[in-house]
């Protein structure tokens, strides 16, 4: 069982968000998961150009670290996103990474995986960022087990004070992977999304050749 934490903060070891991500994966590790932590700022992720090559061929012409990172996600059972609040959204490297995942959304490639998100904010709306990152997970077919937003409010100890809650989030992530916690409402949403994208690619099977072949291989298009 593998849980992958992805932190998008430019502050390195001084990152408050990093402390939360570490607490989540510590909780996951205590439940028996193998864990890995990635600093997104140490990777090169180029911007999506909207060329549509991923829909047509399944490959992106950009030469960077995206494919390696995505392979790690594919080989994980649980995903933890972490990002500070940058004007009610995520920092640029995380957004660039998300924008490169459109083919993953089309194909619902991460169906069957579980995830959660954490964020810190200086003043407010950390929860807004958590909700956004969790929505990205949902859009890719992931079952979301929860999230945690921490407002610093001038208190440098805030992440430590939230560590116990973050660890519980990590434990619930692993329990969900093991099937001890289920999400029937989300599963129904994923079913509806898969049905929608099946129809979309069937109607555009020449333009979305890779996506069409994906659903054929999955047995969802006969």
PDB file of N, CA and C in Angstrom, residues 118-161:
ATOM      1  N   UNK A 118      -4.551  19.232   2.098  1.00  0.00           N
ATOM      2  CA  UNK A 118      -4.328  20.114   3.244  1.00  0.00           C
ATOM      3  C   UNK A 118      -3.795  21.444   2.739  1.00  0.00           C
ATOM      4  N   UNK A 119      -4.097  22.491   3.501  1.00  0.00           N
ATOM      5  CA  UNK A 119      -3.639  23.828   3.114  1.00  0.00           C
ATOM      6  C   UNK A 119      -3.446  24.679   4.357  1.00  0.00           C
ATOM      7  N   UNK A 120      -2.550  25.657   4.243  1.00  0.00           N
ATOM      8  CA  UNK A 120      -2.416  26.682   5.278  1.00  0.00           C
ATOM      9  C   UNK A 120      -2.628  28.043   4.640  1.00  0.00           C
ATOM     10  N   UNK A 121      -3.085  28.981   5.459  1.00  0.00           N
ATOM     11  CA  UNK A 121      -3.308  30.352   5.005  1.00  0.00           C
ATOM     12  C   UNK A 121      -2.909  31.308   6.115  1.00  0.00           C
ATOM     13  N   UNK A 122      -2.393  32.453   5.715  1.00  0.00           N
ATOM     14  CA  UNK A 122      -2.013  33.437   6.725  1.00  0.00           C
ATOM     15  C   UNK A 122      -3.206  34.019   7.444  1.00  0.00           C
ATOM     16  N   UNK A 123      -4.272  34.328   6.677  1.00  0.00           N
ATOM     17  CA  UNK A 123      -5.415  34.988   7.295  1.00  0.00           C
ATOM     18  C   UNK A 123      -6.709  34.206   7.232  1.00  0.00           C
ATOM     19  N   UNK A 124      -7.062  33.691   6.029  1.00  0.00           N
ATOM     20  CA  UNK A 124      -8.325  32.955   5.911  1.00  0.00           C
ATOM     21  C   UNK A 124      -8.354  32.153   4.611  1.00  0.00           C
ATOM     22  N   UNK A 125      -9.444  31.444   4.440  1.00  0.00           N
ATOM     23  CA  UNK A 125      -9.785  30.695   3.231  1.00  0.00           C
ATOM     24  C   UNK A 125      -8.843  29.539   2.908  1.00  0.00           C
ATOM     25  N   UNK A 126      -8.208  28.986   3.916  1.00  0.00           N
ATOM     26  CA  UNK A 126      -7.464  27.748   3.680  1.00  0.00           C
ATOM     27  C   UNK A 126      -8.414  26.647   3.222  1.00  0.00           C
ATOM     28  N   UNK A 127      -9.632  26.641   3.749  1.00  0.00           N
ATOM     29  CA  UNK A 127     -10.610  25.626   3.366  1.00  0.00           C
ATOM     30  C   UNK A 127     -10.996  25.739   1.893  1.00  0.00           C
ATOM     31  N   UNK A 128     -10.978  26.966   1.370  1.00  0.00           N
ATOM     32  CA  UNK A 128     -11.290  27.159  -0.051  1.00  0.00           C
ATOM     33  C   UNK A 128     -10.268  26.429  -0.919  1.00  0.00           C
ATOM     34  N   UNK A 129      -9.011  26.521  -0.535  1.00  0.00           N
ATOM     35  CA  UNK A 129      -7.941  25.855  -1.282  1.00  0.00           C
ATOM     36  C   UNK A 129      -8.050  24.341  -1.134  1.00  0.00           C
ATOM     37  N   UNK A 130      -8.378  23.873   0.061  1.00  0.00           N
ATOM     38  CA  UNK A 130      -8.591  22.440   0.281  1.00  0.00           C
ATOM     39  C   UNK A 130      -9.711  21.929  -0.619  1.00  0.00           C
ATOM     40  N   UNK A 131     -10.816  22.660  -0.644  1.00  0.00           N
ATOM     41  CA  UNK A 131     -11.951  22.240  -1.475  1.00  0.00           C
ATOM     42  C   UNK A 131     -11.567  22.192  -2.954  1.00  0.00           C
ATOM     43  N   UNK A 132     -10.775  23.154  -3.378  1.00  0.00           N
ATOM     44  CA  UNK A 132     -10.353  23.177  -4.781  1.00  0.00           C
ATOM     45  C   UNK A 132      -9.494  21.957  -5.109  1.00  0.00           C
ATOM     46  N   UNK A 133      -8.499  21.686  -4.278  1.00  0.00           N
ATOM     47  CA  UNK A 133      -7.636  20.536  -4.548  1.00  0.00           C
ATOM     48  C   UNK A 133      -8.417  19.231  -4.485  1.00  0.00           C
ATOM     49  N   UNK A 134      -9.336  19.124  -3.558  1.00  0.00           N
ATOM     50  CA  UNK A 134     -10.152  17.921  -3.475  1.00  0.00           C
ATOM     51  C   UNK A 134     -11.050  17.773  -4.704  1.00  0.00           C
ATOM     52  N   UNK A 135     -11.495  18.907  -5.250  1.00  0.00           N
ATOM     53  CA  UNK A 135     -12.314  18.831  -6.464  1.00  0.00           C
ATOM     54  C   UNK A 135     -11.498  18.312  -7.639  1.00  0.00           C
ATOM     55  N   UNK A 136     -10.208  18.645  -7.666  1.00  0.00           N
ATOM     56  CA  UNK A 136      -9.333  18.107  -8.709  1.00  0.00           C
ATOM     57  C   UNK A 136      -9.230  16.591  -8.568  1.00  0.00           C
ATOM     58  N   UNK A 137      -9.060  16.122  -7.342  1.00  0.00           N
ATOM     59  CA  UNK A 137      -9.019  14.682  -7.109  1.00  0.00           C
ATOM     60  C   UNK A 137     -10.309  14.019  -7.581  1.00  0.00           C
ATOM     61  N   UNK A 138     -11.433  14.598  -7.210  1.00  0.00           N
ATOM     62  CA  UNK A 138     -12.721  14.050  -7.618  1.00  0.00           C
ATOM     63  C   UNK A 138     -12.844  13.992  -9.129  1.00  0.00           C
ATOM     64  N   UNK A 139     -12.409  15.047  -9.797  1.00  0.00           N
ATOM     65  CA  UNK A 139     -12.518  15.098 -11.255  1.00  0.00           C
ATOM     66  C   UNK A 139     -11.716  14.005 -11.935  1.00  0.00           C
ATOM     67  N   UNK A 140     -10.710  13.472 -11.272  1.00  0.00           N
ATOM     68  CA  UNK A 140      -9.894  12.404 -11.854  1.00  0.00           C
ATOM     69  C   UNK A 140     -10.384  11.013 -11.473  1.00  0.00           C
ATOM     70  N   UNK A 141     -11.460  10.949 -10.693  1.00  0.00           N
ATOM     71  CA  UNK A 141     -12.022   9.661 -10.304  1.00  0.00           C
ATOM     72  C   UNK A 141     -11.640   9.186  -8.924  1.00  0.00           C
ATOM     73  N   UNK A 142     -10.948  10.051  -8.149  1.00  0.00           N
ATOM     74  CA  UNK A 142     -10.471   9.677  -6.816  1.00  0.00           C
ATOM     75  C   UNK A 142     -11.575   9.861  -5.787  1.00  0.00           C
ATOM     76  N   UNK A 143     -11.672   8.943  -4.844  1.00  0.00           N
ATOM     77  CA  UNK A 143     -12.551   9.121  -3.699  1.00  0.00           C
ATOM     78  C   UNK A 143     -11.842   9.981  -2.656  1.00  0.00           C
ATOM     79  N   UNK A 144     -12.464  11.082  -2.270  1.00  0.00           N
ATOM     80  CA  UNK A 144     -11.876  12.021  -1.313  1.00  0.00           C
ATOM     81  C   UNK A 144     -12.297  11.639   0.103  1.00  0.00           C
ATOM     82  N   UNK A 145     -11.315  11.457   0.975  1.00  0.00           N
ATOM     83  CA  UNK A 145     -11.599  11.017   2.343  1.00  0.00           C
ATOM     84  C   UNK A 145     -11.713  12.186   3.323  1.00  0.00           C
ATOM     85  N   UNK A 146     -11.348  13.394   2.885  1.00  0.00           N
ATOM     86  CA  UNK A 146     -11.443  14.558   3.761  1.00  0.00           C
ATOM     87  C   UNK A 146     -10.379  15.580   3.428  1.00  0.00           C
ATOM     88  N   UNK A 147     -10.281  16.580   4.269  1.00  0.00           N
ATOM     89  CA  UNK A 147      -9.288  17.631   4.060  1.00  0.00           C
ATOM     90  C   UNK A 147      -9.096  18.429   5.328  1.00  0.00           C
ATOM     91  N   UNK A 148      -8.044  19.240   5.338  1.00  0.00           N
ATOM     92  CA  UNK A 148      -7.738  20.046   6.518  1.00  0.00           C
ATOM     93  C   UNK A 148      -7.132  21.371   6.086  1.00  0.00           C
ATOM     94  N   UNK A 149      -7.780  22.454   6.492  1.00  0.00           N
ATOM     95  CA  UNK A 149      -7.254  23.787   6.264  1.00  0.00           C
ATOM     96  C   UNK A 149      -6.908  24.435   7.592  1.00  0.00           C
ATOM     97  N   UNK A 150      -5.718  25.010   7.684  1.00  0.00           N
ATOM     98  CA  UNK A 150      -5.243  25.620   8.920  1.00  0.00           C
ATOM     99  C   UNK A 150      -4.909  27.089   8.659  1.00  0.00           C
ATOM    100  N   UNK A 151      -5.548  27.972   9.406  1.00  0.00           N
ATOM    101  CA  UNK A 151      -5.260  29.406   9.321  1.00  0.00           C
ATOM    102  C   UNK A 151      -4.222  29.743  10.379  1.00  0.00           C
ATOM    103  N   UNK A 152      -3.111  30.299   9.919  1.00  0.00           N
ATOM    104  CA  UNK A 152      -2.009  30.581  10.832  1.00  0.00           C
ATOM    105  C   UNK A 152      -2.387  31.677  11.831  1.00  0.00           C
ATOM    106  N   UNK A 153      -2.937  32.778  11.338  1.00  0.00           N
ATOM    107  CA  UNK A 153      -3.375  33.858  12.226  1.00  0.00           C
ATOM    108  C   UNK A 153      -2.265  34.389  13.115  1.00  0.00           C
ATOM    109  N   UNK A 154      -1.038  34.369  12.606  1.00  0.00           N
ATOM    110  CA  UNK A 154       0.074  34.878  13.396  1.00  0.00           C
ATOM    111  C   UNK A 154       0.613  33.903  14.421  1.00  0.00           C
ATOM    112  N   UNK A 155       0.095  32.677  14.428  1.00  0.00           N
ATOM    113  CA  UNK A 155       0.535  31.683  15.403  1.00  0.00           C
ATOM    114  C   UNK A 155       1.406  30.642  14.716  1.00  0.00           C
ATOM    115  N   UNK A 156       2.726  30.687  14.863  1.00  0.00           N
ATOM    116  CA  UNK A 156       3.600  29.726  14.187  1.00  0.00           C
ATOM    117  C   UNK A 156       3.398  28.293  14.653  1.00  0.00           C
ATOM    118  N   UNK A 157       2.713  28.108  15.772  1.00  0.00           N
ATOM    119  CA  UNK A 157       2.495  26.753  16.296  1.00  0.00           C
ATOM    120  C   UNK A 157       1.235  26.108  15.727  1.00  0.00           C
ATOM    121  N   UNK A 158       0.501  26.818  14.868  1.00  0.00           N
ATOM    122  CA  UNK A 158      -0.774  26.300  14.370  1.00  0.00           C
ATOM    123  C   UNK A 158      -0.637  24.938  13.686  1.00  0.00           C
ATOM    124  N   UNK A 159       0.374  24.723  12.835  1.00  0.00           N
ATOM    125  CA  UNK A 159       0.480  23.388  12.212  1.00  0.00           C
ATOM    126  C   UNK A 159       0.733  22.274  13.223  1.00  0.00           C
ATOM    127  N   UNK A 160       1.524  22.563  14.249  1.00  0.00           N
ATOM    128  CA  UNK A 160       1.759  21.546  15.274  1.00  0.00           C
ATOM    129  C   UNK A 160       0.475  21.251  16.045  1.00  0.00           C
ATOM    130  N   UNK A 161      -0.307  22.292  16.293  1.00  0.00           N
ATOM    131  CA  UNK A 161      -1.562  22.096  17.013  1.00  0.00           C
ATOM    132  C   UNK A 161      -2.554  21.269  16.202  1.00  0.00           C
TER     133      UNK A 161
END
